[in-house]
mmCIF file of C-alpha atoms in Angstrom:
data_model
loop_
_atom_site.group_PDB
_atom_site.id
_atom_site.type_symbol
_atom_site.label_atom_id
_atom_site.label_comp_id
_atom_site.label_asym_id
_atom_site.label_seq_id
_atom_site.Cartn_x
_atom_site.Cartn_y
_atom_site.Cartn_z
ATOM 1 C CA UNK X 1 -2.625 31.661 9.566
ATOM 2 C CA UNK X 2 -5.259 33.901 8.017
ATOM 3 C CA UNK X 3 -4.305 33.998 4.341
ATOM 4 C CA UNK X 4 -5.318 31.515 1.668
ATOM 5 C CA UNK X 5 -2.738 28.874 0.827
ATOM 6 C CA UNK X 6 -2.715 27.524 -2.723
ATOM 7 C CA UNK X 7 -2.108 23.896 -1.892
ATOM 8 C CA UNK X 8 -1.478 22.745 -5.456
ATOM 9 C CA UNK X 9 1.747 24.768 -5.456
ATOM 10 C CA UNK X 10 2.943 22.991 -2.317
ATOM 11 C CA UNK X 11 1.931 19.615 -3.709
ATOM 12 C CA UNK X 12 4.049 20.300 -6.784
ATOM 13 C CA UNK X 13 7.163 20.909 -4.737
ATOM 14 C CA UNK X 14 6.583 17.875 -2.516
ATOM 15 C CA UNK X 15 6.208 15.485 -5.453
ATOM 16 C CA UNK X 16 9.253 13.325 -6.331
ATOM 17 C CA UNK X 17 10.153 13.088 -10.003
ATOM 18 C CA UNK X 18 8.310 10.509 -12.085
ATOM 19 C CA UNK X 19 10.110 8.349 -14.628
ATOM 20 C CA UNK X 20 9.277 10.933 -17.261
ATOM 21 C CA UNK X 21 8.499 14.621 -17.070
ATOM 22 C CA UNK X 22 5.608 13.819 -19.424
ATOM 23 C CA UNK X 23 4.149 11.181 -17.114
ATOM 24 C CA UNK X 24 0.330 11.256 -17.103
ATOM 25 C CA UNK X 25 0.305 9.921 -13.551
ATOM 26 C CA UNK X 26 0.318 12.929 -11.241
ATOM 27 C CA UNK X 27 0.091 11.905 -7.577
ATOM 28 C CA UNK X 28 1.346 13.992 -4.648
ATOM 29 C CA UNK X 29 1.575 14.081 -0.869
ATOM 30 C CA UNK X 30 2.150 17.124 1.332
ATOM 31 C CA UNK X 31 2.338 17.464 5.106
ATOM 32 C CA UNK X 32 1.312 20.913 6.308
ATOM 33 C CA UNK X 33 1.999 22.065 9.864
ATOM 34 C CA UNK X 34 0.206 25.136 11.168
ATOM 35 C CA UNK X 35 -1.290 26.626 14.309
ATOM 36 C CA UNK X 36 -4.750 27.924 15.114
ATOM 37 C CA UNK X 37 -4.331 31.204 17.019
ATOM 38 C CA UNK X 38 -6.451 34.078 18.302
ATOM 39 C CA UNK X 39 -5.287 36.090 15.273
ATOM 40 C CA UNK X 40 -7.003 33.683 12.855
ATOM 41 C CA UNK X 41 -10.350 34.279 11.199
ATOM 42 C CA UNK X 42 -13.374 33.972 13.488
ATOM 43 C CA UNK X 43 -17.057 33.622 12.638
ATOM 44 C CA UNK X 44 -19.831 33.442 15.262
ATOM 45 C CA UNK X 45 -21.558 30.847 13.075
ATOM 46 C CA UNK X 46 -18.674 28.378 12.710
ATOM 47 C CA UNK X 47 -15.875 29.343 15.115
ATOM 48 C CA UNK X 48 -12.172 30.044 14.607
ATOM 49 C CA UNK X 49 -10.694 28.685 11.394
ATOM 50 C CA UNK X 50 -7.843 28.453 8.901
ATOM 51 C CA UNK X 51 -8.463 28.193 5.157
ATOM 52 C CA UNK X 52 -6.549 26.226 2.528
ATOM 53 C CA UNK X 53 -7.234 26.535 -1.189
ATOM 54 C CA UNK X 54 -7.017 23.723 -3.761
ATOM 55 C CA UNK X 55 -7.142 24.013 -7.543
ATOM 56 C CA UNK X 56 -8.813 20.729 -8.501
ATOM 57 C CA UNK X 57 -10.442 19.134 -11.526
ATOM 58 C CA UNK X 58 -13.453 16.874 -11.930
ATOM 59 C CA UNK X 59 -12.457 13.265 -11.268
ATOM 60 C CA UNK X 60 -9.441 14.079 -9.085
ATOM 61 C CA UNK X 61 -9.240 12.313 -5.732
ATOM 62 C CA UNK X 62 -8.093 13.756 -2.438
ATOM 63 C CA UNK X 63 -7.295 12.031 0.840
ATOM 64 C CA UNK X 64 -6.929 14.326 3.842
ATOM 65 C CA UNK X 65 -6.018 13.577 7.441
ATOM 66 C CA UNK X 66 -6.191 16.252 10.131
ATOM 67 C CA UNK X 67 -4.470 15.694 13.477
ATOM 68 C CA UNK X 68 -5.052 18.364 16.135
ATOM 69 C CA UNK X 69 -3.934 17.225 19.604
ATOM 70 C CA UNK X 70 -4.776 20.584 21.229
ATOM 71 C CA UNK X 71 -8.413 21.052 20.190
ATOM 72 C CA UNK X 72 -11.391 19.105 18.840
ATOM 73 C CA UNK X 73 -11.541 19.998 15.141
ATOM 74 C CA UNK X 74 -14.105 20.145 12.386
ATOM 75 C CA UNK X 75 -12.962 19.829 8.782
ATOM 76 C CA UNK X 76 -15.110 21.429 6.080
ATOM 77 C CA UNK X 77 -14.729 21.005 2.329
ATOM 78 C CA UNK X 78 -16.306 23.822 0.304
ATOM 79 C CA UNK X 79 -16.860 23.391 -3.445
ATOM 80 C CA UNK X 80 -16.602 26.170 -6.077
ATOM 81 C CA UNK X 81 -20.425 26.264 -6.159
ATOM 82 C CA UNK X 82 -20.564 26.538 -2.342
ATOM 83 C CA UNK X 83 -21.622 22.966 -1.580
ATOM 84 C CA UNK X 84 -20.515 22.161 1.973
ATOM 85 C CA UNK X 85 -19.113 18.796 3.129
ATOM 86 C CA UNK X 86 -18.572 18.609 6.890
ATOM 87 C CA UNK X 87 -16.300 16.028 8.511
ATOM 88 C CA UNK X 88 -16.188 15.365 12.253
ATOM 89 C CA UNK X 89 -13.794 13.262 14.334
ATOM 90 C CA UNK X 90 -14.592 9.570 14.671
ATOM 91 C CA UNK X 91 -12.913 7.374 17.252
ATOM 92 C CA UNK X 92 -10.152 9.747 18.291
ATOM 93 C CA UNK X 93 -11.560 13.194 19.079
ATOM 94 C CA UNK X 94 -8.465 14.864 17.640
ATOM 95 C CA UNK X 95 -8.202 13.128 14.246
ATOM 96 C CA UNK X 96 -10.276 13.382 11.069
ATOM 97 C CA UNK X 97 -9.607 11.304 7.959
ATOM 98 C CA UNK X 98 -11.633 11.416 4.762
ATOM 99 C CA UNK X 99 -11.332 10.728 1.037
ATOM 100 C CA UNK X 100 -13.343 12.403 -1.687
ATOM 101 C CA UNK X 101 -13.718 12.303 -5.475
ATOM 102 C CA UNK X 102 -13.920 15.812 -6.904
ATOM 103 C CA UNK X 103 -17.154 16.497 -8.788
ATOM 104 C CA UNK X 104 -16.503 20.053 -9.945
ATOM 105 C CA UNK X 105 -13.506 21.823 -11.496
ATOM 106 C CA UNK X 106 -12.334 24.982 -9.758
ATOM 107 C CA UNK X 107 -11.056 26.297 -6.449
ATOM 108 C CA UNK X 108 -12.001 24.177 -3.451
ATOM 109 C CA UNK X 109 -11.531 25.368 0.109
ATOM 110 C CA UNK X 110 -10.610 23.271 3.130
ATOM 111 C CA UNK X 111 -11.416 24.854 6.492
ATOM 112 C CA UNK X 112 -9.805 23.676 9.725
ATOM 113 C CA UNK X 113 -12.268 24.804 12.401
ATOM 114 C CA UNK X 114 -12.239 25.023 16.181
ATOM 115 C CA UNK X 115 -14.492 26.820 18.635
ATOM 116 C CA UNK X 116 -13.895 30.353 19.894
ATOM 117 C CA UNK X 117 -11.453 29.137 22.545
ATOM 118 C CA UNK X 118 -9.526 26.728 20.305
ATOM 119 C CA UNK X 119 -5.816 27.191 19.715
ATOM 120 C CA UNK X 120 -2.775 25.058 19.114
ATOM 121 C CA UNK X 121 -0.726 23.320 16.468
ATOM 122 C CA UNK X 122 -2.211 20.855 14.002
ATOM 123 C CA UNK X 123 -1.037 18.644 11.157
ATOM 124 C CA UNK X 124 -2.768 18.373 7.792
ATOM 125 C CA UNK X 125 -1.739 15.418 5.620
ATOM 126 C CA UNK X 126 -2.914 15.933 2.048
ATOM 127 C CA UNK X 127 -2.757 13.368 -0.739
ATOM 128 C CA UNK X 128 -3.935 14.089 -4.273
ATOM 129 C CA UNK X 129 -4.262 12.109 -7.504
ATOM 130 C CA UNK X 130 -5.355 13.501 -10.841
ATOM 131 C CA UNK X 131 -8.277 11.817 -12.582
ATOM 132 C CA UNK X 132 -5.863 10.440 -15.196
ATOM 133 C CA UNK X 133 -3.686 8.830 -12.511
ATOM 134 C CA UNK X 134 -6.258 6.473 -11.025
ATOM 135 C CA UNK X 135 -5.601 3.619 -13.455
ATOM 136 C CA UNK X 136 -3.179 3.057 -16.346
ATOM 137 C CA UNK X 137 -4.571 2.634 -19.836
ATOM 138 C CA UNK X 138 -5.345 -0.819 -21.232
ATOM 139 C CA UNK X 139 -2.388 -0.388 -23.618
ATOM 140 C CA UNK X 140 0.111 0.452 -20.854
ATOM 141 C CA UNK X 141 3.383 -1.452 -21.204
ATOM 142 C CA UNK X 142 5.624 -2.561 -18.335
ATOM 143 C CA UNK X 143 7.415 0.804 -18.117
ATOM 144 C CA UNK X 144 4.092 2.659 -17.993
ATOM 145 C CA UNK X 145 2.903 0.393 -15.196
ATOM 146 C CA UNK X 146 6.124 0.939 -13.237
ATOM 147 C CA UNK X 147 5.672 4.694 -13.669
ATOM 148 C CA UNK X 148 2.076 4.351 -12.436
ATOM 149 C CA UNK X 149 3.112 2.498 -9.271
ATOM 150 C CA UNK X 150 6.004 4.886 -8.592
ATOM 151 C CA UNK X 151 3.595 7.813 -8.840
ATOM 152 C CA UNK X 152 1.249 6.228 -6.292
ATOM 153 C CA UNK X 153 4.203 5.441 -4.049
ATOM 154 C CA UNK X 154 4.442 9.241 -3.639
ATOM 155 C CA UNK X 155 1.162 9.093 -1.693
ATOM 156 C CA UNK X 156 1.673 5.771 0.129
ATOM 157 C CA UNK X 157 -0.661 3.980 -2.309
ATOM 158 C CA UNK X 158 -3.607 5.674 -0.581
ATOM 159 C CA UNK X 159 -5.639 5.614 -3.801
ATOM 160 C CA UNK X 160 -4.893 1.960 -4.616
ATOM 161 C CA UNK X 161 -6.103 0.415 -1.353
ATOM 162 C CA UNK X 162 -9.362 -1.468 -1.239
ATOM 163 C CA UNK X 163 -11.349 0.439 1.414
ATOM 164 C CA UNK X 164 -11.672 -1.405 4.741
ATOM 165 C CA UNK X 165 -14.999 -2.492 6.116
ATOM 166 C CA UNK X 166 -16.610 -0.149 8.687
ATOM 167 C CA UNK X 167 -14.674 -0.311 11.940
ATOM 168 C CA UNK X 168 -11.902 -2.379 10.375
ATOM 169 C CA UNK X 169 -8.242 -1.424 10.765
ATOM 170 C CA UNK X 170 -5.964 -3.076 8.253
ATOM 171 C CA UNK X 171 -2.214 -3.580 8.001
ATOM 172 C CA UNK X 172 -2.378 -5.491 4.702
ATOM 173 C CA UNK X 173 -4.510 -4.289 1.798
ATOM 174 C CA UNK X 174 -5.508 -5.789 -1.519
ATOM 175 C CA UNK X 175 -4.575 -3.208 -4.174
ATOM 176 C CA UNK X 176 -7.111 -2.092 -6.745
ATOM 177 C CA UNK X 177 -4.437 -2.537 -9.433
ATOM 178 C CA UNK X 178 -2.259 -5.613 -10.030
ATOM 179 C CA UNK X 179 0.906 -5.307 -12.116
ATOM 180 C CA UNK X 180 0.706 -7.313 -15.354
ATOM 181 C CA UNK X 181 2.391 -10.684 -14.948
ATOM 182 C CA UNK X 182 1.995 -10.712 -11.167
ATOM 183 C CA UNK X 183 0.337 -13.699 -9.529
ATOM 184 C CA UNK X 184 -0.888 -11.510 -6.681
ATOM 185 C CA UNK X 185 -0.058 -8.245 -4.931
ATOM 186 C CA UNK X 186 -0.481 -6.663 -1.513
ATOM 187 C CA UNK X 187 0.115 -3.285 0.104
ATOM 188 C CA UNK X 188 1.717 -3.684 3.523
ATOM 189 C CA UNK X 189 2.826 -1.646 6.546
ATOM 190 C CA UNK X 190 0.457 1.217 7.461
ATOM 191 C CA UNK X 191 3.376 3.436 8.537
ATOM 192 C CA UNK X 192 5.627 3.020 5.487
ATOM 193 C CA UNK X 193 3.527 1.449 2.774
ATOM 194 C CA UNK X 194 5.064 -0.972 0.294
ATOM 195 C CA UNK X 195 3.584 -2.560 -2.814
ATOM 196 C CA UNK X 196 4.662 -6.209 -3.100
ATOM 197 C CA UNK X 197 3.905 -8.133 -6.291
ATOM 198 C CA UNK X 198 4.600 -11.877 -6.440
ATOM 199 C CA UNK X 199 6.046 -12.474 -9.905
ATOM 200 C CA UNK X 200 6.864 -16.195 -9.544
ATOM 201 C CA UNK X 201 6.118 -19.036 -7.157
ATOM 202 C CA UNK X 202 7.128 -22.516 -8.227
ATOM 203 C CA UNK X 203 9.702 -25.277 -8.149
ATOM 204 C CA UNK X 204 11.611 -24.777 -11.400
ATOM 205 C CA UNK X 205 14.986 -23.021 -10.919
ATOM 206 C CA UNK X 206 15.332 -22.299 -14.645
ATOM 207 C CA UNK X 207 11.952 -20.559 -14.763
ATOM 208 C CA UNK X 208 12.796 -18.567 -11.643
ATOM 209 C CA UNK X 209 16.123 -17.466 -13.110
ATOM 210 C CA UNK X 210 14.487 -16.483 -16.392
ATOM 211 C CA UNK X 211 11.867 -14.322 -14.659
ATOM 212 C CA UNK X 212 14.465 -12.701 -12.382
ATOM 213 C CA UNK X 213 16.690 -11.767 -15.325
ATOM 214 C CA UNK X 214 13.711 -10.575 -17.367
ATOM 215 C CA UNK X 215 12.595 -8.237 -14.571
ATOM 216 C CA UNK X 216 16.161 -7.013 -14.154
ATOM 217 C CA UNK X 217 16.492 -6.181 -17.835
ATOM 218 C CA UNK X 218 13.110 -4.457 -18.035
ATOM 219 C CA UNK X 219 13.771 -2.300 -14.974
ATOM 220 C CA UNK X 220 17.201 -1.243 -16.213
ATOM 221 C CA UNK X 221 15.567 -0.151 -19.457
ATOM 222 C CA UNK X 222 12.626 1.633 -17.806
ATOM 223 C CA UNK X 223 14.527 3.431 -15.061
ATOM 224 C CA UNK X 224 17.619 4.475 -16.989
ATOM 225 C CA UNK X 225 20.759 6.051 -15.572
ATOM 226 C CA UNK X 226 19.022 8.240 -12.970
ATOM 227 C CA UNK X 227 18.488 5.208 -10.749
ATOM 228 C CA UNK X 228 21.373 3.465 -8.986
ATOM 229 C CA UNK X 229 21.480 -0.334 -9.084
ATOM 230 C CA UNK X 230 23.018 -2.636 -6.490
ATOM 231 C CA UNK X 231 22.856 -6.414 -6.257
ATOM 232 C CA UNK X 232 23.374 -8.896 -3.458
ATOM 233 C CA UNK X 233 24.357 -12.515 -4.176
ATOM 234 C CA UNK X 234 22.645 -15.453 -2.494
ATOM 235 C CA UNK X 235 22.774 -15.149 1.302
ATOM 236 C CA UNK X 236 21.161 -16.985 4.220
ATOM 237 C CA UNK X 237 17.968 -15.195 5.248
ATOM 238 C CA UNK X 238 18.381 -15.778 8.997
ATOM 239 C CA UNK X 239 19.945 -18.288 11.370
ATOM 240 C CA UNK X 240 16.679 -19.783 12.636
ATOM 241 C CA UNK X 241 15.153 -20.597 9.247
ATOM 242 C CA UNK X 242 18.133 -20.614 6.870
ATOM 243 C CA UNK X 243 16.401 -20.108 3.543
ATOM 244 C CA UNK X 244 18.405 -18.215 0.924
ATOM 245 C CA UNK X 245 17.699 -14.817 -0.568
ATOM 246 C CA UNK X 246 19.203 -12.597 -3.252
ATOM 247 C CA UNK X 247 18.111 -9.220 -4.538
ATOM 248 C CA UNK X 248 18.710 -6.387 -6.963
ATOM 249 C CA UNK X 249 17.739 -2.935 -5.732
ATOM 250 C CA UNK X 250 17.179 0.207 -7.799
ATOM 251 C CA UNK X 251 17.372 3.490 -5.852
ATOM 252 C CA UNK X 252 16.223 6.862 -7.115
ATOM 253 C CA UNK X 253 19.289 9.116 -7.220
ATOM 254 C CA UNK X 254 19.509 12.719 -6.002
ATOM 255 C CA UNK X 255 16.216 12.674 -4.129
ATOM 256 C CA UNK X 256 15.708 13.538 -0.430
ATOM 257 C CA UNK X 257 12.890 10.970 -0.250
ATOM 258 C CA UNK X 258 14.326 8.293 -2.490
ATOM 259 C CA UNK X 259 12.087 5.591 -3.879
ATOM 260 C CA UNK X 260 13.197 1.981 -4.320
ATOM 261 C CA UNK X 261 12.287 -0.926 -6.539
ATOM 262 C CA UNK X 262 13.659 -4.277 -5.409
ATOM 263 C CA UNK X 263 13.615 -7.681 -7.075
ATOM 264 C CA UNK X 264 13.849 -10.346 -4.350
ATOM 265 C CA UNK X 265 14.190 -14.068 -4.928
ATOM 266 C CA UNK X 266 13.720 -16.575 -2.113
ATOM 267 C CA UNK X 267 15.080 -20.136 -2.257
ATOM 268 C CA UNK X 268 13.265 -22.390 0.233
ATOM 269 C CA UNK X 269 14.725 -25.737 -0.840
ATOM 270 C CA UNK X 270 16.559 -26.166 2.479
ATOM 271 C CA UNK X 271 13.490 -25.096 4.515
ATOM 272 C CA UNK X 272 10.488 -26.806 2.887
ATOM 273 C CA UNK X 273 8.204 -26.163 5.850
ATOM 274 C CA UNK X 274 8.171 -22.402 5.285
ATOM 275 C CA UNK X 275 6.666 -22.311 1.811
ATOM 276 C CA UNK X 276 4.887 -24.776 -0.479
ATOM 277 C CA UNK X 277 7.140 -23.451 -3.266
ATOM 278 C CA UNK X 278 10.889 -23.791 -3.635
ATOM 279 C CA UNK X 279 11.292 -20.413 -5.332
ATOM 280 C CA UNK X 280 9.405 -17.131 -4.913
ATOM 281 C CA UNK X 281 10.195 -13.852 -6.665
ATOM 282 C CA UNK X 282 8.760 -10.556 -5.444
ATOM 283 C CA UNK X 283 8.882 -7.091 -6.974
ATOM 284 C CA UNK X 284 8.682 -4.457 -4.227
ATOM 285 C CA UNK X 285 8.020 -0.707 -4.502
ATOM 286 C CA UNK X 286 9.145 1.186 -1.395
ATOM 287 C CA UNK X 287 10.629 4.502 -0.268
ATOM 288 C CA UNK X 288 12.548 6.102 2.580
#
């Protein structure tokens, strides 16, 4: 590939719909597959390279992962004022992963670089969040907060994860944002990230029922008719530890990469050794 690619256009088409077309929370994820070939641009100073172009604004955040199993890559970020940020592989010689907060509005270039003999396919995973999407306003109501989390679900919550310590690989992250009313929240599963908020943990069945029904009513109002709802009555979780579970699941309709919001309630009264609480309610944001 030896022509510039305006990545913001691709990001637009990859982004699932938000709750509202007027949503201030713009977050996207695109996977770009390409190949470095002998027909690509070559410079004696830097090597053979492909160029991708981003239209970005001050305060935006990007998270880029380059996977190139056929050559050892270098990834260069070039600002509109020609500042150069070079990223080299760490650990795996064929993978580069970096995050960056944009400091200058304009056209940014990303260069995928190999040496003069480099060729082969590579994968560029690009996540982007606008400056306005990094945190909801202090006045955000429940629907706004749901919209915020759904937007970040588009990019696997990459911009809501507390960064790991150097050399640390995590499978459970503490999010930088906790949904109002939640006792705690985590982001789990590094291959298909989910945001799990614990909305109740206690021993009062009436309180648990009230919170479950309140969440159900709020989500029906926020999501509207474009989301399908299905409910499961109380069932035994599994044969070994027969706690009970029920859920209501909202699924985004008419989307190839549907997102889900699930209310799950766990009843541990018959298995007291599993949890110190008889009832736990979780609100889970997930996608296919």
